mmCIF file with all atom_site columns, C-alpha atoms in Angstrom:
data_model
loop_
_atom_site.group_PDB
_atom_site.id
_atom_site.type_symbol
_atom_site.label_atom_id
_atom_site.label_alt_id
_atom_site.label_comp_id
_atom_site.label_asym_id
_atom_site.label_entity_id
_atom_site.label_seq_id
_atom_site.pdbx_PDB_ins_code
_atom_site.Cartn_x
_atom_site.Cartn_y
_atom_site.Cartn_z
_atom_site.occupancy
_atom_site.B_iso_or_equiv
_atom_site.pdbx_formal_charge
_atom_site.auth_seq_id
_atom_site.auth_comp_id
_atom_site.auth_asym_id
_atom_site.auth_atom_id
_atom_site.pdbx_PDB_model_num
ATOM 1   C CA . MET A 1 1   ? 20.261  -5.790  8.043   1.00 34.00 ? 664 MET A CA 1
ATOM 2   C CA . MET A 1 2   ? 19.649  -8.793  8.642   1.00 38.00 ? 665 MET A CA 1
ATOM 3   C CA . SER A 1 3   ? 16.756  -10.468 11.012  1.00 42.00 ? 666 SER A CA 1
ATOM 4   C CA . GLU A 1 4   ? 17.534  -13.064 13.415  1.00 45.00 ? 667 GLU A CA 1
ATOM 5   C CA . THR A 1 5   ? 14.909  -14.898 13.172  1.00 55.00 ? 668 THR A CA 1
ATOM 6   C CA . GLY A 1 6   ? 11.694  -15.549 10.954  1.00 74.00 ? 669 GLY A CA 1
ATOM 7   C CA . PHE A 1 7   ? 8.396   -16.197 10.339  1.00 88.00 ? 670 PHE A CA 1
ATOM 8   C CA . LEU A 1 8   ? 7.521   -18.774 7.327   1.00 95.00 ? 671 LEU A CA 1
ATOM 9   C CA . GLU A 1 9   ? 3.748   -18.985 6.781   1.00 96.00 ? 672 GLU A CA 1
ATOM 10  C CA . ILE A 1 10  ? 2.686   -22.002 4.328   1.00 97.00 ? 673 ILE A CA 1
ATOM 11  C CA . PHE A 1 11  ? -0.788  -22.124 3.218   1.00 98.00 ? 674 PHE A CA 1
ATOM 12  C CA . SER A 1 12  ? -1.724  -25.769 2.281   1.00 98.00 ? 675 SER A CA 1
ATOM 13  C CA . ASP A 1 13  ? -4.594  -28.938 2.264   1.00 98.00 ? 676 ASP A CA 1
ATOM 14  C CA . TYR A 1 14  ? -3.611  -32.232 3.817   1.00 98.00 ? 677 TYR A CA 1
ATOM 15  C CA . VAL A 1 15  ? -5.487  -33.898 0.153   1.00 98.00 ? 678 VAL A CA 1
ATOM 16  C CA . TRP A 1 16  ? -3.002  -31.916 -2.276  1.00 97.00 ? 679 TRP A CA 1
ATOM 17  C CA . PRO A 1 17  ? 0.093   -34.088 -3.122  1.00 97.00 ? 680 PRO A CA 1
ATOM 18  C CA . TRP A 1 18  ? 1.860   -30.497 -4.163  1.00 98.00 ? 681 TRP A CA 1
ATOM 19  C CA . CYS A 1 19  ? 1.741   -29.736 -0.275  1.00 98.00 ? 682 CYS A CA 1
ATOM 20  C CA . TYR A 1 20  ? 3.206   -33.074 0.736   1.00 98.00 ? 683 TYR A CA 1
ATOM 21  C CA . PHE A 1 21  ? 5.481   -33.175 -1.200  1.00 98.00 ? 684 PHE A CA 1
ATOM 22  C CA . ILE A 1 22  ? 7.508   -29.953 0.046   1.00 97.00 ? 685 ILE A CA 1
ATOM 23  C CA . THR A 1 23  ? 7.637   -30.998 3.508   1.00 96.00 ? 686 THR A CA 1
ATOM 24  C CA . GLY A 1 24  ? 10.970  -32.383 3.356   1.00 95.00 ? 687 GLY A CA 1
ATOM 25  C CA . ARG A 1 25  ? 12.127  -29.260 2.257   1.00 96.00 ? 688 ARG A CA 1
ATOM 26  C CA . ILE A 1 26  ? 10.521  -27.081 4.798   1.00 96.00 ? 689 ILE A CA 1
ATOM 27  C CA . GLU A 1 27  ? 12.338  -29.416 7.337   1.00 94.00 ? 690 GLU A CA 1
ATOM 28  C CA . GLN A 1 28  ? 15.600  -28.649 5.527   1.00 95.00 ? 691 GLN A CA 1
ATOM 29  C CA . LEU A 1 29  ? 15.105  -24.995 5.859   1.00 94.00 ? 692 LEU A CA 1
ATOM 30  C CA . GLN A 1 30  ? 14.477  -25.677 9.070   1.00 92.00 ? 693 GLN A CA 1
ATOM 31  C CA . ILE A 1 31  ? 18.086  -26.989 9.747   1.00 93.00 ? 694 ILE A CA 1
ATOM 32  C CA . GLU A 1 32  ? 19.905  -24.000 7.736   1.00 94.00 ? 695 GLU A CA 1
ATOM 33  C CA . PHE A 1 33  ? 17.666  -21.033 8.651   1.00 93.00 ? 696 PHE A CA 1
ATOM 34  C CA . ASP A 1 34  ? 16.666  -19.800 11.859  1.00 89.00 ? 697 ASP A CA 1
ATOM 35  C CA . ILE A 1 35  ? 13.220  -20.119 10.737  1.00 91.00 ? 698 ILE A CA 1
ATOM 36  C CA . ASP A 1 36  ? 9.414   -20.879 12.196  1.00 92.00 ? 699 ASP A CA 1
ATOM 37  C CA . ILE A 1 37  ? 6.557   -22.123 10.750  1.00 93.00 ? 700 ILE A CA 1
ATOM 38  C CA . LYS A 1 38  ? 2.835   -21.661 10.904  1.00 95.00 ? 701 LYS A CA 1
ATOM 39  C CA . TRP A 1 39  ? 0.676   -23.593 9.095   1.00 96.00 ? 702 TRP A CA 1
ATOM 40  C CA . THR A 1 40  ? -2.391  -22.069 7.449   1.00 98.00 ? 703 THR A CA 1
ATOM 41  C CA . ALA A 1 41  ? -5.601  -24.617 6.668   1.00 97.00 ? 704 ALA A CA 1
ATOM 42  C CA . PHE A 1 42  ? -6.507  -23.998 2.926   1.00 96.00 ? 705 PHE A CA 1
ATOM 43  C CA . PRO A 1 43  ? -9.938  -25.185 1.992   1.00 91.00 ? 706 PRO A CA 1
ATOM 44  C CA . LEU A 1 44  ? -9.069  -27.371 -1.237  1.00 93.00 ? 707 LEU A CA 1
ATOM 45  C CA . HIS A 1 45  ? -11.897 -28.995 -1.681  1.00 94.00 ? 708 HIS A CA 1
ATOM 46  C CA . PRO A 1 46  ? -14.230 -28.440 1.280   1.00 95.00 ? 709 PRO A CA 1
ATOM 47  C CA . GLU A 1 47  ? -17.674 -29.576 -0.342  1.00 96.00 ? 710 GLU A CA 1
ATOM 48  C CA . THR A 1 48  ? -16.237 -33.500 -0.273  1.00 97.00 ? 711 THR A CA 1
ATOM 49  C CA . PRO A 1 49  ? -18.720 -35.548 1.601   1.00 97.00 ? 712 PRO A CA 1
ATOM 50  C CA . THR A 1 50  ? -17.514 -37.850 4.803   1.00 94.00 ? 713 THR A CA 1
ATOM 51  C CA . ALA A 1 51  ? -17.261 -40.636 3.064   1.00 96.00 ? 714 ALA A CA 1
ATOM 52  C CA . GLY A 1 52  ? -14.982 -38.638 0.210   1.00 97.00 ? 715 GLY A CA 1
ATOM 53  C CA . LEU A 1 53  ? -14.923 -39.111 -3.741  1.00 97.00 ? 716 LEU A CA 1
ATOM 54  C CA . THR A 1 54  ? -13.069 -41.382 -6.448  1.00 97.00 ? 717 THR A CA 1
ATOM 55  C CA . LEU A 1 55  ? -11.122 -39.994 -7.762  1.00 96.00 ? 718 LEU A CA 1
ATOM 56  C CA . GLU A 1 56  ? -13.239 -40.200 -10.986 1.00 96.00 ? 719 GLU A CA 1
ATOM 57  C CA . GLU A 1 57  ? -15.947 -38.069 -9.907  1.00 97.00 ? 720 GLU A CA 1
ATOM 58  C CA . LEU A 1 58  ? -13.403 -35.253 -7.931  1.00 95.00 ? 721 LEU A CA 1
ATOM 59  C CA . PHE A 1 59  ? -12.472 -34.318 -11.417 1.00 94.00 ? 722 PHE A CA 1
ATOM 60  C CA . ALA A 1 60  ? -16.077 -35.300 -13.380 1.00 95.00 ? 723 ALA A CA 1
ATOM 61  C CA . GLY A 1 61  ? -15.875 -32.557 -16.259 1.00 95.00 ? 724 GLY A CA 1
ATOM 62  C CA . ARG A 1 62  ? -12.886 -31.786 -16.648 1.00 94.00 ? 725 ARG A CA 1
ATOM 63  C CA . PRO A 1 63  ? -9.735  -33.499 -19.319 1.00 95.00 ? 726 PRO A CA 1
ATOM 64  C CA . VAL A 1 64  ? -7.502  -34.992 -16.740 1.00 94.00 ? 727 VAL A CA 1
ATOM 65  C CA . ASP A 1 65  ? -6.086  -37.995 -17.793 1.00 97.00 ? 728 ASP A CA 1
ATOM 66  C CA . ILE A 1 66  ? -6.268  -39.544 -13.930 1.00 96.00 ? 729 ILE A CA 1
ATOM 67  C CA . LYS A 1 67  ? -3.679  -42.087 -15.229 1.00 96.00 ? 730 LYS A CA 1
ATOM 68  C CA . GLN A 1 68  ? -1.631  -40.325 -16.355 1.00 97.00 ? 731 GLN A CA 1
ATOM 69  C CA . VAL A 1 69  ? -1.518  -38.037 -12.967 1.00 96.00 ? 732 VAL A CA 1
ATOM 70  C CA . LEU A 1 70  ? -1.209  -40.859 -10.237 1.00 97.00 ? 733 LEU A CA 1
ATOM 71  C CA . GLU A 1 71  ? 1.838   -42.456 -12.672 1.00 97.00 ? 734 GLU A CA 1
ATOM 72  C CA . ARG A 1 72  ? 3.403   -38.450 -12.166 1.00 97.00 ? 735 ARG A CA 1
ATOM 73  C CA . LEU A 1 73  ? 2.825   -38.013 -8.937  1.00 97.00 ? 736 LEU A CA 1
ATOM 74  C CA . ASN A 1 74  ? 4.426   -41.724 -7.852  1.00 97.00 ? 737 ASN A CA 1
ATOM 75  C CA . ARG A 1 75  ? 7.305   -40.912 -10.025 1.00 97.00 ? 738 ARG A CA 1
ATOM 76  C CA . THR A 1 76  ? 7.594   -37.263 -7.830  1.00 97.00 ? 739 THR A CA 1
ATOM 77  C CA . ALA A 1 77  ? 7.918   -38.914 -4.613  1.00 97.00 ? 740 ALA A CA 1
ATOM 78  C CA . ARG A 1 78  ? 9.856   -41.678 -5.846  1.00 97.00 ? 741 ARG A CA 1
ATOM 79  C CA . ASP A 1 79  ? 12.464  -39.013 -6.428  1.00 97.00 ? 742 ASP A CA 1
ATOM 80  C CA . LEU A 1 80  ? 12.133  -37.308 -3.037  1.00 96.00 ? 743 LEU A CA 1
ATOM 81  C CA . GLY A 1 81  ? 11.938  -40.348 -1.068  1.00 96.00 ? 744 GLY A CA 1
ATOM 82  C CA . LEU A 1 82  ? 8.391   -40.162 0.005   1.00 97.00 ? 745 LEU A CA 1
ATOM 83  C CA . PRO A 1 83  ? 5.792   -43.164 0.171   1.00 97.00 ? 746 PRO A CA 1
ATOM 84  C CA . PHE A 1 84  ? 2.865   -42.451 -2.496  1.00 97.00 ? 747 PHE A CA 1
ATOM 85  C CA . GLY A 1 85  ? 0.311   -45.351 -1.777  1.00 96.00 ? 748 GLY A CA 1
ATOM 86  C CA . LYS A 1 86  ? -2.613  -46.217 -5.126  1.00 92.00 ? 749 LYS A CA 1
ATOM 87  C CA . ARG A 1 87  ? -5.003  -43.891 -4.340  1.00 89.00 ? 750 ARG A CA 1
ATOM 88  C CA . LYS A 1 88  ? -8.963  -43.791 -5.159  1.00 92.00 ? 751 LYS A CA 1
ATOM 89  C CA . ARG A 1 89  ? -10.629 -41.135 -3.653  1.00 96.00 ? 752 ARG A CA 1
ATOM 90  C CA . THR A 1 90  ? -10.328 -38.029 -2.083  1.00 97.00 ? 753 THR A CA 1
ATOM 91  C CA . TYR A 1 91  ? -11.476 -37.036 1.594   1.00 98.00 ? 754 TYR A CA 1
ATOM 92  C CA . ASN A 1 92  ? -12.891 -34.040 3.466   1.00 98.00 ? 755 ASN A CA 1
ATOM 93  C CA . SER A 1 93  ? -9.604  -32.378 5.073   1.00 98.00 ? 756 SER A CA 1
ATOM 94  C CA . ARG A 1 94  ? -11.232 -30.381 7.614   1.00 97.00 ? 757 ARG A CA 1
ATOM 95  C CA . LEU A 1 95  ? -11.730 -31.920 10.662  1.00 98.00 ? 758 LEU A CA 1
ATOM 96  C CA . ALA A 1 96  ? -8.169  -33.077 9.963   1.00 98.00 ? 759 ALA A CA 1
ATOM 97  C CA . HIS A 1 97  ? -7.191  -29.842 10.559  1.00 98.00 ? 760 HIS A CA 1
ATOM 98  C CA . GLU A 1 98  ? -9.602  -29.002 12.859  1.00 98.00 ? 761 GLU A CA 1
ATOM 99  C CA . LEU A 1 99  ? -7.593  -31.768 15.167  1.00 98.00 ? 762 LEU A CA 1
ATOM 100 C CA . GLY A 1 100 ? -4.167  -29.869 13.130  1.00 98.00 ? 763 GLY A CA 1
ATOM 101 C CA . LYS A 1 101 ? -5.027  -26.770 15.334  1.00 98.00 ? 764 LYS A CA 1
ATOM 102 C CA . LEU A 1 102 ? -4.668  -28.747 19.063  1.00 98.00 ? 765 LEU A CA 1
ATOM 103 C CA . ALA A 1 103 ? -2.011  -30.673 17.761  1.00 98.00 ? 766 ALA A CA 1
ATOM 104 C CA . GLU A 1 104 ? 0.188   -27.358 17.212  1.00 97.00 ? 767 GLU A CA 1
ATOM 105 C CA . GLU A 1 105 ? -1.387  -25.431 20.939  1.00 97.00 ? 768 GLU A CA 1
ATOM 106 C CA . GLN A 1 106 ? 0.213   -29.401 22.676  1.00 97.00 ? 769 GLN A CA 1
ATOM 107 C CA . GLY A 1 107 ? 3.301   -28.665 20.937  1.00 96.00 ? 770 GLY A CA 1
ATOM 108 C CA . CYS A 1 108 ? 3.368   -30.978 18.536  1.00 96.00 ? 771 CYS A CA 1
ATOM 109 C CA . GLY A 1 109 ? 2.286   -29.663 15.421  1.00 96.00 ? 772 GLY A CA 1
ATOM 110 C CA . GLN A 1 110 ? 5.406   -30.212 12.902  1.00 93.00 ? 773 GLN A CA 1
ATOM 111 C CA . ARG A 1 111 ? 4.745   -34.583 13.735  1.00 96.00 ? 774 ARG A CA 1
ATOM 112 C CA . TYR A 1 112 ? 1.395   -34.309 13.299  1.00 98.00 ? 775 TYR A CA 1
ATOM 113 C CA . HIS A 1 113 ? 1.079   -32.247 9.867   1.00 97.00 ? 776 HIS A CA 1
ATOM 114 C CA . MET A 1 114 ? 3.997   -34.989 8.936   1.00 96.00 ? 777 MET A CA 1
ATOM 115 C CA . ALA A 1 115 ? 1.742   -37.557 9.922   1.00 97.00 ? 778 ALA A CA 1
ATOM 116 C CA . ALA A 1 116 ? -1.561  -36.352 8.550   1.00 98.00 ? 779 ALA A CA 1
ATOM 117 C CA . PHE A 1 117 ? 0.016   -36.356 4.805   1.00 98.00 ? 780 PHE A CA 1
ATOM 118 C CA . LYS A 1 118 ? 1.432   -39.943 5.391   1.00 97.00 ? 781 LYS A CA 1
ATOM 119 C CA . ALA A 1 119 ? -1.745  -41.115 6.310   1.00 98.00 ? 782 ALA A CA 1
ATOM 120 C CA . TYR A 1 120 ? -3.936  -39.602 3.647   1.00 98.00 ? 783 TYR A CA 1
ATOM 121 C CA . PHE A 1 121 ? -0.698  -40.140 0.230   1.00 97.00 ? 784 PHE A CA 1
ATOM 122 C CA . ALA A 1 122 ? 0.568   -43.412 1.940   1.00 97.00 ? 785 ALA A CA 1
ATOM 123 C CA . LYS A 1 123 ? -1.987  -44.973 3.620   1.00 96.00 ? 786 LYS A CA 1
ATOM 124 C CA . GLY A 1 124 ? -4.644  -44.095 1.640   1.00 96.00 ? 787 GLY A CA 1
ATOM 125 C CA . LEU A 1 125 ? -7.099  -43.847 4.670   1.00 97.00 ? 788 LEU A CA 1
ATOM 126 C CA . ASN A 1 126 ? -10.064 -41.025 5.349   1.00 98.00 ? 789 ASN A CA 1
ATOM 127 C CA . ILE A 1 127 ? -8.690  -37.968 7.680   1.00 98.00 ? 790 ILE A CA 1
ATOM 128 C CA . GLY A 1 128 ? -12.243 -37.464 7.334   1.00 97.00 ? 791 GLY A CA 1
ATOM 129 C CA . LEU A 1 129 ? -13.378 -39.895 10.205  1.00 98.00 ? 792 LEU A CA 1
ATOM 130 C CA . GLN A 1 130 ? -12.723 -39.644 14.682  1.00 97.00 ? 793 GLN A CA 1
ATOM 131 C CA . SER A 1 131 ? -11.886 -43.024 14.015  1.00 98.00 ? 794 SER A CA 1
ATOM 132 C CA . THR A 1 132 ? -9.161  -42.707 11.487  1.00 98.00 ? 795 THR A CA 1
ATOM 133 C CA . LEU A 1 133 ? -8.003  -38.799 13.075  1.00 98.00 ? 796 LEU A CA 1
ATOM 134 C CA . LEU A 1 134 ? -7.909  -40.219 16.768  1.00 98.00 ? 797 LEU A CA 1
ATOM 135 C CA . ASP A 1 135 ? -5.443  -42.642 15.802  1.00 98.00 ? 798 ASP A CA 1
ATOM 136 C CA . LEU A 1 136 ? -3.680  -40.287 13.740  1.00 98.00 ? 799 LEU A CA 1
ATOM 137 C CA . GLY A 1 137 ? -3.288  -38.067 17.120  1.00 98.00 ? 800 GLY A CA 1
ATOM 138 C CA . THR A 1 138 ? -2.669  -40.669 19.485  1.00 98.00 ? 801 THR A CA 1
ATOM 139 C CA . SER A 1 139 ? 0.216   -41.917 17.375  1.00 98.00 ? 802 SER A CA 1
ATOM 140 C CA . VAL A 1 140 ? 1.697   -37.936 17.886  1.00 98.00 ? 803 VAL A CA 1
ATOM 141 C CA . GLY A 1 141 ? 1.213   -38.292 21.908  1.00 97.00 ? 804 GLY A CA 1
ATOM 142 C CA . LEU A 1 142 ? -2.279  -36.796 21.667  1.00 98.00 ? 805 LEU A CA 1
ATOM 143 C CA . PRO A 1 143 ? -4.545  -37.973 25.023  1.00 98.00 ? 806 PRO A CA 1
ATOM 144 C CA . ALA A 1 144 ? -7.024  -39.664 23.108  1.00 98.00 ? 807 ALA A CA 1
ATOM 145 C CA . GLN A 1 145 ? -9.651  -38.110 25.339  1.00 98.00 ? 808 GLN A CA 1
ATOM 146 C CA . GLN A 1 146 ? -8.638  -34.861 24.460  1.00 98.00 ? 809 GLN A CA 1
ATOM 147 C CA . VAL A 1 147 ? -8.919  -35.814 20.703  1.00 98.00 ? 810 VAL A CA 1
ATOM 148 C CA . LEU A 1 148 ? -12.311 -37.004 20.666  1.00 98.00 ? 811 LEU A CA 1
ATOM 149 C CA . GLU A 1 149 ? -13.860 -33.792 22.856  1.00 98.00 ? 812 GLU A CA 1
ATOM 150 C CA . VAL A 1 150 ? -12.114 -31.935 20.109  1.00 98.00 ? 813 VAL A CA 1
ATOM 151 C CA . LEU A 1 151 ? -13.575 -34.068 17.187  1.00 98.00 ? 814 LEU A CA 1
ATOM 152 C CA . GLU A 1 152 ? -16.961 -33.986 18.849  1.00 98.00 ? 815 GLU A CA 1
ATOM 153 C CA . LYS A 1 153 ? -17.547 -30.905 20.347  1.00 98.00 ? 816 LYS A CA 1
ATOM 154 C CA . ARG A 1 154 ? -15.252 -29.083 17.489  1.00 97.00 ? 817 ARG A CA 1
ATOM 155 C CA . THR A 1 155 ? -13.353 -26.978 19.861  1.00 98.00 ? 818 THR A CA 1
ATOM 156 C CA . PHE A 1 156 ? -11.401 -25.200 16.564  1.00 98.00 ? 819 PHE A CA 1
ATOM 157 C CA . GLU A 1 157 ? -14.193 -24.882 14.036  1.00 98.00 ? 820 GLU A CA 1
ATOM 158 C CA . ASP A 1 158 ? -13.426 -21.106 14.634  1.00 98.00 ? 821 ASP A CA 1
ATOM 159 C CA . ALA A 1 159 ? -9.880  -21.347 14.026  1.00 98.00 ? 822 ALA A CA 1
ATOM 160 C CA . VAL A 1 160 ? -9.583  -23.215 11.240  1.00 98.00 ? 823 VAL A CA 1
ATOM 161 C CA . ASP A 1 161 ? -12.525 -20.881 9.842   1.00 98.00 ? 824 ASP A CA 1
ATOM 162 C CA . LYS A 1 162 ? -10.364 -17.893 10.486  1.00 98.00 ? 825 LYS A CA 1
ATOM 163 C CA . ASP A 1 163 ? -7.551  -19.719 8.280   1.00 97.00 ? 826 ASP A CA 1
ATOM 164 C CA . TRP A 1 164 ? -10.068 -19.993 5.838   1.00 96.00 ? 827 TRP A CA 1
ATOM 165 C CA . LYS A 1 165 ? -10.592 -16.389 5.818   1.00 96.00 ? 828 LYS A CA 1
ATOM 166 C CA . ARG A 1 166 ? -6.984  -15.131 5.947   1.00 95.00 ? 829 ARG A CA 1
ATOM 167 C CA . SER A 1 167 ? -6.507  -17.668 3.106   1.00 95.00 ? 830 SER A CA 1
ATOM 168 C CA . TYR A 1 168 ? -9.533  -15.117 0.871   1.00 94.00 ? 831 TYR A CA 1
ATOM 169 C CA . GLN A 1 169 ? -7.871  -11.999 2.338   1.00 95.00 ? 832 GLN A CA 1
ATOM 170 C CA . SER A 1 170 ? -4.577  -12.867 1.790   1.00 94.00 ? 833 SER A CA 1
ATOM 171 C CA . GLY A 1 171 ? -5.196  -13.465 -2.498  1.00 94.00 ? 834 GLY A CA 1
ATOM 172 C CA . VAL A 1 172 ? -4.171  -17.031 -1.705  1.00 96.00 ? 835 VAL A CA 1
ATOM 173 C CA . THR A 1 173 ? -5.584  -19.245 -4.252  1.00 94.00 ? 836 THR A CA 1
ATOM 174 C CA . ALA A 1 174 ? -2.943  -22.117 -5.232  1.00 95.00 ? 837 ALA A CA 1
ATOM 175 C CA . VAL A 1 175 ? -1.154  -24.354 -2.464  1.00 97.00 ? 838 VAL A CA 1
ATOM 176 C CA . PRO A 1 176 ? 1.132   -24.630 -1.116  1.00 98.00 ? 839 PRO A CA 1
ATOM 177 C CA . THR A 1 177 ? 1.849   -20.959 -0.825  1.00 98.00 ? 840 THR A CA 1
ATOM 178 C CA . PHE A 1 178 ? 5.190   -19.531 0.911   1.00 97.00 ? 841 PHE A CA 1
ATOM 179 C CA . MET A 1 179 ? 4.782   -15.936 2.294   1.00 96.00 ? 842 MET A CA 1
ATOM 180 C CA . ILE A 1 180 ? 7.163   -14.535 5.099   1.00 94.00 ? 843 ILE A CA 1
ATOM 181 C CA . ASN A 1 181 ? 7.820   -10.470 5.572   1.00 88.00 ? 844 ASN A CA 1
ATOM 182 C CA . GLY A 1 182 ? 5.290   -9.902  2.519   1.00 86.00 ? 845 GLY A CA 1
ATOM 183 C CA . ILE A 1 183 ? 6.574   -11.522 -0.536  1.00 90.00 ? 846 ILE A CA 1
ATOM 184 C CA . SER A 1 184 ? 4.736   -14.319 -1.423  1.00 93.00 ? 847 SER A CA 1
ATOM 185 C CA . LEU A 1 185 ? 5.579   -17.803 -3.123  1.00 96.00 ? 848 LEU A CA 1
ATOM 186 C CA . VAL A 1 186 ? 3.289   -20.056 -5.059  1.00 97.00 ? 849 VAL A CA 1
ATOM 187 C CA . GLY A 1 187 ? 3.720   -23.486 -5.709  1.00 97.00 ? 850 GLY A CA 1
ATOM 188 C CA . ALA A 1 188 ? 6.022   -26.754 -4.859  1.00 96.00 ? 851 ALA A CA 1
ATOM 189 C CA . GLN A 1 189 ? 8.792   -24.794 -5.683  1.00 95.00 ? 852 GLN A CA 1
ATOM 190 C CA . PRO A 1 190 ? 12.676  -26.176 -5.503  1.00 96.00 ? 853 PRO A CA 1
ATOM 191 C CA . TYR A 1 191 ? 14.575  -26.098 -2.282  1.00 96.00 ? 854 TYR A CA 1
ATOM 192 C CA . GLU A 1 192 ? 17.266  -23.513 -3.607  1.00 96.00 ? 855 GLU A CA 1
ATOM 193 C CA . LYS A 1 193 ? 13.808  -21.270 -4.652  1.00 96.00 ? 856 LYS A CA 1
ATOM 194 C CA . LEU A 1 194 ? 12.890  -21.349 -0.897  1.00 96.00 ? 857 LEU A CA 1
ATOM 195 C CA . ALA A 1 195 ? 16.263  -20.788 0.764   1.00 95.00 ? 858 ALA A CA 1
ATOM 196 C CA . GLN A 1 196 ? 16.512  -17.892 -1.945  1.00 95.00 ? 859 GLN A CA 1
ATOM 197 C CA . LEU A 1 197 ? 13.255  -16.745 -0.455  1.00 94.00 ? 860 LEU A CA 1
ATOM 198 C CA . MET A 1 198 ? 14.579  -17.002 3.198   1.00 93.00 ? 861 MET A CA 1
ATOM 199 C CA . GLU A 1 199 ? 17.808  -15.322 1.789   1.00 91.00 ? 862 GLU A CA 1
ATOM 200 C CA . SER A 1 200 ? 15.938  -12.136 0.228   1.00 90.00 ? 863 SER A CA 1
ATOM 201 C CA . SER A 1 201 ? 13.722  -11.918 3.629   1.00 89.00 ? 864 SER A CA 1
ATOM 202 C CA . GLY A 1 202 ? 16.468  -11.398 6.201   1.00 88.00 ? 865 GLY A CA 1
ATOM 203 C CA . ILE A 1 203 ? 16.410  -14.743 7.678   1.00 89.00 ? 866 ILE A CA 1
ATOM 204 C CA . MET A 1 204 ? 19.756  -15.500 8.754   1.00 86.00 ? 867 MET A CA 1
ATOM 205 C CA . LYS A 1 205 ? 20.939  -19.112 8.173   1.00 88.00 ? 868 LYS A CA 1
ATOM 206 C CA . ARG A 1 206 ? 22.012  -20.952 11.559  1.00 85.00 ? 869 ARG A CA 1
ATOM 207 C CA . ALA A 1 207 ? 24.749  -20.474 13.177  1.00 76.00 ? 870 ALA A CA 1
ATOM 208 C CA . TRP A 1 208 ? 26.018  -24.306 13.129  1.00 62.00 ? 871 TRP A CA 1
ATOM 209 C CA . VAL A 1 209 ? 25.305  -24.343 9.785   1.00 53.00 ? 872 VAL A CA 1
ATOM 210 C CA . GLU A 1 210 ? 27.830  -21.746 8.439   1.00 53.00 ? 873 GLU A CA 1
ATOM 211 C CA . GLY A 1 211 ? 30.511  -24.010 10.970  1.00 52.00 ? 874 GLY A CA 1
ATOM 212 C CA . LEU A 1 212 ? 30.920  -20.729 12.981  1.00 48.00 ? 875 LEU A CA 1
ATOM 213 C CA . CYS A 1 213 ? 29.776  -23.253 15.744  1.00 46.00 ? 876 CYS A CA 1
ATOM 214 C CA . GLU A 1 214 ? 30.871  -26.294 17.035  1.00 43.00 ? 877 GLU A CA 1
#
C-alpha cells in the first residue's frame, strides 16, 4: 500500500559542495512527490576556527590536487546552473546550523538553507561570523534582534548537538545522506536515483504531477 505523505531526512553540511549541488534535486522532489524534508546538521569539519582555513591548510598532508578539484566543482556547478565563486578558504558552519534551527522554527527553513549554501559557495562568505549570519537571517525574513539573540545566547546549541549525535547513532559518515523509512542513500545521487528511493519507500507522486488534477 502506498503512503500518502513521506518524510525525507537529509544529513548535510553547508560547507560540503555536493550537499549544495543536490539542492535543485531536492526542490524537484518536493514538486513531484508528496514529501516533507528534514535537514539534519552533520559536523564535517567542526574543528575549523572562526577565521577559517585556506584550502591548502584544510587538505594539508593529503594527496589532493586543489586546482583540479576546484575545476571539477566549477564544471559541476555550471552544469547544474548553480552560482559558484572562487573559493580559497573554508569556514566553520556550527553557528550557521544553529541559526538554521531558528529559521525552521519560524517556517523559513528551506529558504535559509538555500541562502546559506549560496552565501558560502557563490559569495565565499564566512558563515561562521555573526555579521554574516545576521545579514543571512534577515535576508530570509528573520527579525534582526531574534537572530542576534540566538547567536549570542546559543539558543539552539543543544538542537545541533542532538543532530550531531543522531548522525553518529545513525551511522552517517558521509554527506549528503538521504534517509527515509529505514532506507538510506549516500552521496550526491542523480535525480532518477532519488525518485526511485521515493517510490521504493512508498511515497506517492502529487496528483497534479500525474495529471489527475487540473
